[in-house]
């Protein structure tokens, strides 16, 4: 079953084309939607929710037509908007119970699911306090909870890591991973930061200027290009020469040496070589953010990683 | 790809008990349709209009106004029982007209609670991302405001009725008057709820909404009195009668007196034609407010 399938989907606002001739098929799982600000991510989400009609083209979500089955789609989908959407004068519990009822859950079920969902997103004693006093991290958790409380088949998260500090960002990404892996709910998550989506997504759709730049699975992308960065506290030239002798080609970037890691035995080899040269090994890590290269090949360049 | 993280364990509960994380459970219970959702939104709105389920501070204003509505009724009842008499000193519909200022303040204070709050804090997109559709949202909010206003006006009438019965005024005399009074209350509620919500829906800031609603109602009421006074001075009874069209409360009063034969306090619509004009104006106002609200919510951005 495909999660999302669009055919020449287009949305124009007057002279501005927000989504341009988009054709893509996405399998269930955690899906990243990446693009710069104004690339058409939010418009695409709203079209998929059936909130904004498409100018032309068609799309199916969970095998439902976005043009004619919007209500059925919205019953089975949860949506977390990018902007703030929490009234400050009620507690998180009251708000989530209300939102659960707004999704059609009977009151007792709404209460039960609200307590469960708030616990899953990591909100405990705070949930009995008015939301006006919440931190950004807590507010993001409540926003996520309202999207999850009715146990949807798919949640759409619009820039969920926006405004979070690095720790909060990690928590949110961990939650997204859990929603996909543990809860078994598909996730469509947007971000303008490619690097963070790479960590949690099964596949990534990249849009730029409303057009599809690339769609591929992150597993395929990251394993093919795995590179190892070796950093030492001295000159890397002798190390490069030594590795060359053992038949391991490398490229140096200042104090760092980039080695193609085809075999894990290479890790031991490098460690011994560094020790033999009496150098200090600062770190060895797999080079991350290889997905950023798809912007170089695709033509879009103003998306950060 | 990283391995799924371990579920976070909740902190230990007081008393040494441990809450066990039983993992995520799917929901396979019933999902009730949009009728249920709309009804829930209506109940939430009605409760919100009286500050129920909200902070203590949001209860003060509506309950104070409810008390202000009932206090004169209680005084009337006490006077009637002590002095004795064969009728209440003030009729039900007249009573309603005389407390319209309190009703206007209630509307001004609580209409923004129902609509401006959702707009200001951008909760509306969350509703529209759910099965509920825009017209259904508007209907639920209108119904909630109307019911809240009706309760506000019906309660003093019921108090008066109970008092009248205690003063041994025959039930058969009072019941038709009460029925007419309740009908009048409903009419006031329907007309005023539409006007109030429409103004509040255009002013997302709550303070601004309160000021806008009260200003519009006061200005219209002032204009009505001015026109009536000028017409009265000129001896133009037709114009004096038609002046009731200007303000929502005199409009309802005019409909009540011309169609239902309630005793009018201010305006007497001129003849049968006047009655038709007043009824048409009232219907137009209610329908117009509803349509304008729909148009307003069609333009509310989805994010």
Coordinates of C-alpha atoms in Angstrom, one line a residue, chain A residues 25-155:
Chain A
X25 CA 4.6 7.8 -4.5
X26 CA 5.6 7.4 -0.8
X27 CA 5.6 4.1 1.1
X28 CA 4.4 4.0 4.8
X29 CA 6.9 4.7 7.5
X30 CA 8.6 7.9 8.7
X31 CA 8.8 10.2 5.7
X32 CA 10.7 13.4 5.7
X33 CA 9.6 16.4 3.5
X34 CA 12.5 18.7 3.1
X35 CA 12.8 22.0 1.5
X36 CA 13.7 25.6 2.2
X37 CA 11.2 28.1 3.7
X38 CA 8.6 28.7 1.0
X39 CA 9.4 25.5 -0.9
X40 CA 5.7 24.5 -0.7
X41 CA 5.9 22.0 2.2
X42 CA 3.1 23.5 4.3
X43 CA 0.9 24.0 1.2
X44 CA 1.4 20.3 0.3
X45 CA 0.4 19.2 3.8
X46 CA -2.8 21.3 3.7
X47 CA -3.7 20.0 0.2
X48 CA -3.2 16.4 1.5
X49 CA -5.4 17.2 4.5
X50 CA -8.1 18.4 2.0
X51 CA -8.0 21.9 3.5
X52 CA -6.8 23.6 0.4
X53 CA -8.1 22.5 -3.0
X54 CA -5.5 21.7 -5.6
X55 CA -5.4 23.9 -8.7
X56 CA -4.8 20.8 -10.9
X57 CA -3.7 17.3 -10.6
X58 CA -4.8 14.7 -8.0
X59 CA -3.5 12.9 -4.9
X60 CA -4.5 10.0 -2.7
X61 CA -3.7 9.7 0.9
X62 CA -4.2 6.3 2.8
X63 CA -5.9 5.3 -0.5
X64 CA -8.5 8.1 -0.1
X65 CA -9.0 10.9 -2.7
X66 CA -8.1 14.3 -1.3
X67 CA -10.6 16.1 -3.5
X68 CA -13.7 14.1 -2.5
X69 CA -12.9 12.2 0.7
X70 CA -11.4 15.0 2.8
X71 CA -13.6 14.2 5.8
X72 CA -12.6 10.6 5.8
X73 CA -9.0 11.6 5.5
X74 CA -9.2 14.0 8.4
X75 CA -10.7 11.3 10.6
X76 CA -7.6 9.1 10.1
X77 CA -4.9 11.7 10.1
X78 CA -3.4 13.9 12.9
X79 CA -2.0 17.3 12.1
X80 CA 0.5 19.3 14.1
X81 CA 0.8 22.8 12.7
X82 CA 4.0 24.8 12.7
X83 CA 2.5 27.8 14.6
X84 CA 1.4 28.0 18.2
X85 CA -2.1 26.8 18.7
X86 CA -2.6 26.4 22.4
X87 CA -5.0 28.5 24.4
X88 CA -3.1 29.6 27.6
X89 CA -6.0 29.5 30.0
X90 CA -6.7 25.7 30.1
X91 CA -4.5 22.8 31.2
X92 CA -3.0 20.4 28.8
X93 CA -5.3 17.6 30.0
X94 CA -8.4 19.7 29.4
X95 CA -7.2 20.7 26.0
X96 CA -6.3 17.3 24.8
X97 CA -9.5 15.7 26.1
X98 CA -11.4 18.4 24.2
X99 CA -9.4 17.8 21.1
X100 CA -10.0 14.0 21.4
X101 CA -13.7 14.6 21.5
X102 CA -13.4 16.9 18.5
X103 CA -12.0 13.9 16.7
X104 CA -15.1 11.9 17.6
X105 CA -13.9 10.0 20.7
X106 CA -16.6 9.4 23.4
X107 CA -15.8 11.3 26.6
X108 CA -14.5 8.3 28.7
X109 CA -12.3 7.1 25.8
X110 CA -11.1 10.7 25.3
X111 CA -10.0 11.0 28.9
X112 CA -8.2 7.7 28.9
X113 CA -6.4 8.3 25.6
X114 CA -5.5 11.9 26.7
X115 CA -3.7 10.6 29.8
X116 CA -1.9 7.9 27.8
X117 CA -0.9 10.2 25.0
X118 CA 0.4 12.9 27.3
X119 CA 2.5 10.3 29.1
X120 CA 3.8 9.0 25.7
X121 CA 4.9 12.5 24.6
X122 CA 6.6 13.0 28.0
X123 CA 4.3 15.4 29.9
X124 CA 3.6 14.3 33.5
X125 CA 2.7 16.6 36.4
X126 CA 2.8 19.7 34.2
X127 CA -0.3 18.6 32.4
X128 CA -2.5 19.9 35.3
X129 CA -1.2 23.4 34.9
X130 CA -2.5 26.1 32.5
X131 CA -0.6 25.9 29.2
X132 CA 0.3 29.6 29.3
X133 CA 3.3 28.9 31.5
X134 CA 4.8 26.1 29.4
X135 CA 8.2 26.1 27.8
X136 CA 8.6 25.8 24.0
X137 CA 9.5 22.1 24.5
X138 CA 6.4 21.4 26.5
X139 CA 4.2 23.3 24.1
X140 CA 5.6 21.2 21.2
X141 CA 4.8 18.0 23.1
X142 CA 1.2 19.1 23.7
X143 CA 0.8 20.0 20.0
X144 CA 2.1 16.5 19.2
X145 CA -0.3 15.0 21.7
X146 CA -3.3 16.6 20.1
X147 CA -2.3 15.1 16.7
X148 CA -1.9 11.6 18.2
X149 CA -4.7 11.4 20.7
X150 CA -7.2 9.8 18.3
X151 CA -4.8 7.1 17.2
X152 CA -4.5 8.2 13.6
X153 CA -3.0 6.1 10.8
X154 CA -0.8 9.0 9.8
X155 CA 0.4 12.1 11.6

